Amino acid sequence: MLETLRPDPTFYPSPKLAMEAPRENYAYVLLLSPDFSKPDALGVVDVTPHSTRFGHLVHQVEMPNKGDEFHHFGWNACSSALSPMSGHGFLERRFLIIPGMRSSRIYVVDTKPHPTKAKIHKIIEPEDVFRKTGYSRPHTVHCGPEGVYISTLGGKGANGTEGPPGVFILDCENFEILGQWEIDRGPQRLHYDFWWNLPRDYAVSSEWALPPQFENGIVPDDLLGNRYGHQVHFWDLRGRRHIQTIDLGAQHQMALEVRPAHDPAKEYGFLGVVVDTTNLEGSIWTWWRDGGRFHIEKTATIPPEPTDAALLPPLLKGFGAVPPLVTDIDLSMDDRYLYVACWATGELRQYDVTEPRKPVLAGSVQIGGIGKNRPRPGGKPFAGGPQMIEISRDGERVYFSNSLYSTWDPQFYPEGIPGALVMVNVAADGGLAINPDFQVEFPPGYAAHQIRLEGGDCSTDSFCYPSA
């Protein structure tokens, strides 16, 4: 009998159909050796309800090199493969693409035949990245209809400042580097995150800093001088050309994560800004397209917390307050809730964004935080604060890690940040509660960063068809 090729069953045409997917059983977590004394690793955590190993690290893929600095990662393929513009409709969501942000080395990890047997499939050496792209410091990974797209934070040269950073593409089957994505770069000279609306044919990208501004720690003079990124950029996706820049105002330092609405019929999205240097606020911005032009406005602010200077690290003593430091945001699959990580004040916020330009605070949990040191439920210590966020497809669980970046962690949390992963239960009509039974312990010496969920999650998949 003739066998019929079918798309990967974890690909979904619309966000609404993705919400009906089976619950995730495993979470993949990047484990970083902050002092570079041992190789970084990929951890696999059992998140299966009623499993005897629930909340345990059940597998670890250790890399063969030291000093890679794992930060963000992504799948080789996702629901975007169902795009009518794709020539790859029968790919598998099988390989995790893990860049080393400090080394510029990229690992391809095979998660089949089972997450607990994940192993290295291929290593792309930094010289290959430099030669074929002119970029360095690979960062955000997105699977798209034409391949795997990877943003970078550095250009050419030893310190990554000889030329601008940008985005390059990997072949999604053999993982060979194809080259730079941009045909017309426009004025973007700093980079961080990027994402898109595939049917509407636009992309949006953001700005953090150049390598000398982050690799050895935050540079206070550059921050107070408003020299970190504060612009958002829009692109013609298929034309691969820059079409518009919006400057948020120089005081809005570090415009990081971009989260477009999952439903491609909607032409809006959200942006998180780490800090306003005039008042230490963090902020959420909403962009939208109207009349062929993009617009953006600040739609939510989070104030700093006045704190006794004796409890503050040297970097913050002069301010007498802890800024929230909005280091990550994530949008639920139904586009209803936006989650905001306030890494320094130790808070995860849930905003109802049913009206995208009028976010309403719907829930909050607090853990860790500078000067607070709030423990986990049950009293176990927790260092750092909510950092990288991931949401289950059904929207019922939110996971977060607690480490930001190897050289920034000790500037804000000098006592150290042992790796942790937290699960938060989401009530049906909003509201959050930390799951007291889920308390992952990673091996000593590892920090924890970004999370991916088996079968996809809310910061991985791009959809091609509206939710009906």
Tab-separated table of N, CA and C in Angstrom, residues 345-439:
chain	number	residue	atom	x	y	z
A	345	THR	N	12.498	42.890	40.834
A	345	THR	CA	11.576	42.983	41.970
A	345	THR	C	10.970	41.627	42.311
A	346	GLY	N	11.234	40.597	41.476
A	346	GLY	CA	10.771	39.245	41.796
A	346	GLY	C	9.281	39.056	41.623
A	347	GLU	N	8.764	39.530	40.482
A	347	GLU	CA	7.322	39.432	40.268
A	347	GLU	C	7.033	38.948	38.847
A	348	LEU	N	6.067	38.066	38.721
A	348	LEU	CA	5.512	37.703	37.415
A	348	LEU	C	4.116	38.297	37.350
A	349	ARG	N	3.895	39.182	36.364
A	349	ARG	CA	2.591	39.836	36.214
A	349	ARG	C	1.814	39.215	35.056
A	350	GLN	N	0.504	39.182	35.236
A	350	GLN	CA	-0.402	38.716	34.184
A	350	GLN	C	-1.335	39.885	33.830
A	351	TYR	N	-1.275	40.326	32.570
A	351	TYR	CA	-2.153	41.396	32.104
A	351	TYR	C	-3.202	40.824	31.160
A	352	ASP	N	-4.450	41.228	31.342
A	352	ASP	CA	-5.501	40.930	30.374
A	352	ASP	C	-5.367	41.951	29.247
A	353	VAL	N	-5.058	41.468	28.050
A	353	VAL	CA	-4.853	42.361	26.907
A	353	VAL	C	-5.939	42.129	25.855
A	354	THR	N	-7.140	41.797	26.335
A	354	THR	CA	-8.272	41.678	25.412
A	354	THR	C	-8.404	42.956	24.588
A	355	GLU	N	-8.219	44.102	25.241
A	355	GLU	CA	-8.061	45.363	24.519
A	355	GLU	C	-6.561	45.652	24.496
A	356	PRO	N	-5.908	45.403	23.379
A	356	PRO	CA	-4.430	45.422	23.368
A	356	PRO	C	-3.803	46.738	23.807
A	357	ARG	N	-4.513	47.843	23.617
A	357	ARG	CA	-3.929	49.126	23.998
A	357	ARG	C	-4.368	49.550	25.394
A	358	LYS	N	-5.062	48.640	26.094
A	358	LYS	CA	-5.488	48.938	27.462
A	358	LYS	C	-5.281	47.714	28.359
A	359	PRO	N	-4.024	47.314	28.576
A	359	PRO	CA	-3.772	46.135	29.437
A	359	PRO	C	-4.312	46.362	30.854
A	360	VAL	N	-4.888	45.309	31.414
A	360	VAL	CA	-5.429	45.358	32.777
A	360	VAL	C	-4.720	44.290	33.610
A	361	LEU	N	-4.126	44.682	34.739
A	361	LEU	CA	-3.448	43.711	35.593
A	361	LEU	C	-4.463	42.708	36.134
A	362	ALA	N	-4.232	41.418	35.845
A	362	ALA	CA	-5.201	40.383	36.219
A	362	ALA	C	-4.676	39.435	37.286
A	363	GLY	N	-3.358	39.344	37.431
A	363	GLY	CA	-2.793	38.414	38.410
A	363	GLY	C	-1.323	38.684	38.631
A	364	SER	N	-0.786	38.106	39.693
A	364	SER	CA	0.617	38.331	40.027
A	364	SER	C	1.083	37.268	41.011
A	365	VAL	N	2.344	36.841	40.870
A	365	VAL	CA	3.002	36.052	41.911
A	365	VAL	C	4.360	36.681	42.175
A	366	GLN	N	4.844	36.521	43.403
A	366	GLN	CA	6.125	37.109	43.768
A	366	GLN	C	7.023	36.037	44.376
A	367	ILE	N	8.283	36.072	43.952
A	367	ILE	CA	9.261	35.097	44.453
A	367	ILE	C	10.653	35.678	44.212
A	368	GLY	N	11.563	35.464	45.149
A	368	GLY	CA	12.901	36.024	45.009
A	368	GLY	C	12.868	37.530	45.069
A	369	GLY	N	13.700	38.189	44.264
A	369	GLY	CA	13.730	39.638	44.199
A	369	GLY	C	14.883	40.229	45.003
A	370	ILE	N	15.430	41.332	44.504
A	370	ILE	CA	16.538	42.012	45.178
A	370	ILE	C	16.054	42.609	46.496
A	371	GLY	N	16.723	42.274	47.564
A	371	GLY	CA	16.359	42.794	48.876
A	371	GLY	C	15.174	42.089	49.504
A	372	LYS	N	14.483	41.236	48.769
A	372	LYS	CA	13.297	40.536	49.280
A	372	LYS	C	13.608	39.085	49.629
A	373	ASN	N	14.276	38.398	48.677
A	373	ASN	CA	14.671	36.994	48.873
A	373	ASN	C	13.481	36.121	49.282
A	374	ARG	N	12.339	36.318	48.635
A	374	ARG	CA	11.166	35.504	48.971
A	374	ARG	C	11.433	34.048	48.588
A	375	PRO	N	11.177	33.098	49.499
A	375	PRO	CA	11.455	31.679	49.193
A	375	PRO	C	10.370	31.074	48.315
A	376	ARG	N	10.593	29.847	47.914
A	376	ARG	CA	9.562	29.083	47.200
A	376	ARG	C	8.473	28.669	48.187
A	377	PRO	N	7.323	28.260	47.687
A	377	PRO	CA	6.326	27.674	48.583
A	377	PRO	C	6.940	26.509	49.346
A	378	GLY	N	6.766	26.472	50.641
A	378	GLY	CA	7.385	25.437	51.460
A	378	GLY	C	8.659	25.914	52.117
A	379	GLY	N	9.180	27.085	51.667
A	379	GLY	CA	10.296	27.687	52.371
A	379	GLY	C	11.667	27.483	51.774
A	380	LYS	N	11.808	26.717	50.692
A	380	LYS	CA	13.129	26.529	50.100
A	380	LYS	C	13.611	27.847	49.494
A	381	PRO	N	14.910	28.152	49.614
A	381	PRO	CA	15.425	29.427	49.094
A	381	PRO	C	15.231	29.538	47.584
A	382	PHE	N	15.054	30.767	47.149
A	382	PHE	CA	14.947	31.061	45.714
A	382	PHE	C	15.742	32.321	45.447
A	383	ALA	N	16.697	32.246	44.548
A	383	ALA	CA	17.525	33.403	44.207
A	383	ALA	C	17.144	33.924	42.823
A	384	GLY	N	17.433	35.197	42.584
A	384	GLY	CA	17.042	35.807	41.321
A	384	GLY	C	15.566	36.146	41.352
A	385	GLY	N	14.957	36.201	40.196
A	385	GLY	CA	13.531	36.492	40.082
A	385	GLY	C	12.990	35.879	38.809
A	386	PRO	N	11.680	35.987	38.564
A	386	PRO	CA	11.124	35.452	37.311
A	386	PRO	C	11.841	36.062	36.116
A	387	GLN	N	12.319	35.216	35.233
A	387	GLN	CA	13.083	35.724	34.097
A	387	GLN	C	12.484	35.181	32.802
A	388	MET	N	13.080	34.191	32.145
A	388	MET	CA	12.500	33.717	30.888
A	388	MET	C	11.179	32.991	31.162
A	389	ILE	N	10.149	33.351	30.376
A	389	ILE	CA	8.798	32.832	30.569
A	389	ILE	C	8.446	31.893	29.418
A	390	GLU	N	7.715	30.825	29.725
A	390	GLU	CA	7.096	30.026	28.659
A	390	GLU	C	5.714	29.592	29.105
A	391	ILE	N	4.765	29.620	28.170
A	391	ILE	CA	3.363	29.335	28.459
A	391	ILE	C	2.955	28.066	27.728
A	392	SER	N	2.231	27.187	28.413
A	392	SER	CA	1.726	25.991	27.746
A	392	SER	C	0.705	26.390	26.684
A	393	ARG	N	0.524	25.535	25.697
A	393	ARG	CA	-0.376	25.881	24.593
A	393	ARG	C	-1.803	26.097	25.079
A	394	ASP	N	-2.239	25.336	26.078
A	394	ASP	CA	-3.604	25.506	26.567
A	394	ASP	C	-3.741	26.705	27.501
A	395	GLY	N	-2.642	27.352	27.835
A	395	GLY	CA	-2.682	28.548	28.663
A	395	GLY	C	-2.872	28.283	30.142
A	396	GLU	N	-2.820	27.031	30.574
A	396	GLU	CA	-3.113	26.709	31.968
A	396	GLU	C	-1.880	26.705	32.861
A	397	ARG	N	-0.697	26.726	32.256
A	397	ARG	CA	0.532	26.709	33.031
A	397	ARG	C	1.544	27.708	32.438
A	398	VAL	N	2.244	28.367	33.332
A	398	VAL	CA	3.336	29.254	32.933
A	398	VAL	C	4.592	28.779	33.650
A	399	TYR	N	5.666	28.644	32.913
A	399	TYR	CA	6.948	28.244	33.492
A	399	TYR	C	7.890	29.452	33.433
A	400	PHE	N	8.737	29.596	34.459
A	400	PHE	CA	9.789	30.601	34.330
A	400	PHE	C	11.070	30.131	35.001
A	401	SER	N	12.200	30.646	34.463
A	401	SER	CA	13.529	30.400	35.038
A	401	SER	C	13.957	31.663	35.790
A	402	ASN	N	15.206	31.689	36.291
A	402	ASN	CA	15.577	32.790	37.190
A	402	ASN	C	16.887	33.491	36.868
A	403	SER	N	17.581	33.111	35.805
A	403	SER	CA	18.877	33.719	35.493
A	403	SER	C	18.775	34.568	34.229
A	404	LEU	N	19.466	35.727	34.217
A	404	LEU	CA	19.428	36.617	33.056
A	404	LEU	C	20.622	36.400	32.127
A	405	TYR	N	21.826	36.623	32.636
A	405	TYR	CA	23.025	36.550	31.798
A	405	TYR	C	24.222	36.432	32.741
A	406	SER	N	25.226	35.667	32.326
A	406	SER	CA	26.286	35.282	33.263
A	406	SER	C	26.944	36.466	33.952
A	407	THR	N	27.245	37.522	33.205
A	407	THR	CA	27.971	38.639	33.810
A	407	THR	C	27.044	39.701	34.394
A	408	TRP	N	25.738	39.591	34.125
A	408	TRP	CA	24.794	40.538	34.710
A	408	TRP	C	24.220	40.000	36.021
A	409	ASP	N	24.066	38.691	36.119
A	409	ASP	CA	23.495	38.108	37.342
A	409	ASP	C	24.199	38.600	38.606
A	410	PRO	N	25.556	38.519	38.683
A	410	PRO	CA	26.207	38.927	39.942
A	410	PRO	C	26.174	40.425	40.197
A	411	GLN	N	25.913	41.234	39.154
A	411	GLN	CA	25.793	42.673	39.394
A	411	GLN	C	24.512	43.013	40.149
A	412	PHE	N	23.474	42.197	39.926
A	412	PHE	CA	22.190	42.458	40.584
A	412	PHE	C	21.950	41.511	41.770
A	413	TYR	N	22.500	40.301	41.677
A	413	TYR	CA	22.334	39.312	42.754
A	413	TYR	C	23.724	38.771	43.122
A	414	PRO	N	24.525	39.549	43.878
A	414	PRO	CA	25.914	39.149	44.178
A	414	PRO	C	26.013	37.822	44.916
A	415	GLU	N	24.951	37.410	45.590
A	415	GLU	CA	24.996	36.146	46.334
A	415	GLU	C	24.864	34.926	45.438
A	416	GLY	N	24.652	35.136	44.120
A	416	GLY	CA	24.562	34.022	43.177
A	416	GLY	C	23.129	33.607	42.894
A	417	ILE	N	22.950	32.917	41.749
A	417	ILE	CA	21.622	32.491	41.332
A	417	ILE	C	21.670	31.017	40.922
A	418	PRO	N	21.540	30.086	41.857
A	418	PRO	CA	21.440	28.671	41.473
A	418	PRO	C	20.224	28.456	40.571
A	419	GLY	N	20.378	27.616	39.562
A	419	GLY	CA	19.323	27.427	38.566
A	419	GLY	C	18.029	26.901	39.164
A	420	ALA	N	16.903	27.472	38.721
A	420	ALA	CA	15.595	27.033	39.194
A	420	ALA	C	14.586	27.146	38.064
A	421	LEU	N	13.580	26.296	38.142
A	421	LEU	CA	12.454	26.344	37.207
A	421	LEU	C	11.177	26.270	38.025
A	422	VAL	N	10.249	27.194	37.740
A	422	VAL	CA	9.014	27.307	38.506
A	422	VAL	C	7.818	27.107	37.577
A	423	MET	N	6.791	26.419	38.063
A	423	MET	CA	5.536	26.282	37.324
A	423	MET	C	4.459	27.080	38.058
A	424	VAL	N	3.711	27.866	37.286
A	424	VAL	CA	2.619	28.672	37.840
A	424	VAL	C	1.311	28.188	37.238
A	425	ASN	N	0.328	27.920	38.072
A	425	ASN	CA	-0.991	27.522	37.586
A	425	ASN	C	-1.832	28.761	37.315
A	426	VAL	N	-2.548	28.732	36.190
A	426	VAL	CA	-3.349	29.874	35.761
A	426	VAL	C	-4.828	29.538	35.957
A	427	ALA	N	-5.550	30.398	36.671
A	427	ALA	CA	-6.989	30.192	36.860
A	427	ALA	C	-7.733	30.505	35.563
A	428	ALA	N	-8.923	29.920	35.416
A	428	ALA	CA	-9.656	30.011	34.159
A	428	ALA	C	-9.935	31.453	33.745
A	429	ASP	N	-10.247	32.308	34.700
A	429	ASP	CA	-10.565	33.699	34.377
A	429	ASP	C	-9.500	34.656	34.885
A	430	GLY	N	-8.264	34.188	34.897
A	430	GLY	CA	-7.156	35.021	35.337
A	430	GLY	C	-6.805	34.760	36.788
A	431	GLY	N	-5.591	35.154	37.158
A	431	GLY	CA	-5.097	34.873	38.499
A	431	GLY	C	-4.052	33.765	38.450
A	432	LEU	N	-3.026	33.885	39.291
A	432	LEU	CA	-1.871	32.997	39.257
A	432	LEU	C	-1.579	32.414	40.628
A	433	ALA	N	-1.018	31.193	40.633
A	433	ALA	CA	-0.563	30.571	41.881
A	433	ALA	C	0.611	29.660	41.565
A	434	ILE	N	1.699	29.808	42.303
A	434	ILE	CA	2.860	28.935	42.108
A	434	ILE	C	2.504	27.519	42.526
A	435	ASN	N	2.829	26.541	41.665
A	435	ASN	CA	2.585	25.136	41.982
A	435	ASN	C	3.601	24.681	43.035
A	436	PRO	N	3.148	24.368	44.257
A	436	PRO	CA	4.105	24.031	45.327
A	436	PRO	C	4.762	22.669	45.142
A	437	ASP	N	4.193	21.840	44.274
A	437	ASP	CA	4.728	20.490	44.087
A	437	ASP	C	5.793	20.415	42.997
A	438	PHE	N	6.015	21.521	42.317
A	438	PHE	CA	6.962	21.525	41.203
A	438	PHE	C	8.172	22.358	41.609
A	439	GLN	N	9.235	21.715	42.041
A	439	GLN	CA	10.413	22.434	42.513
A	439	GLN	C	11.655	21.769	41.939
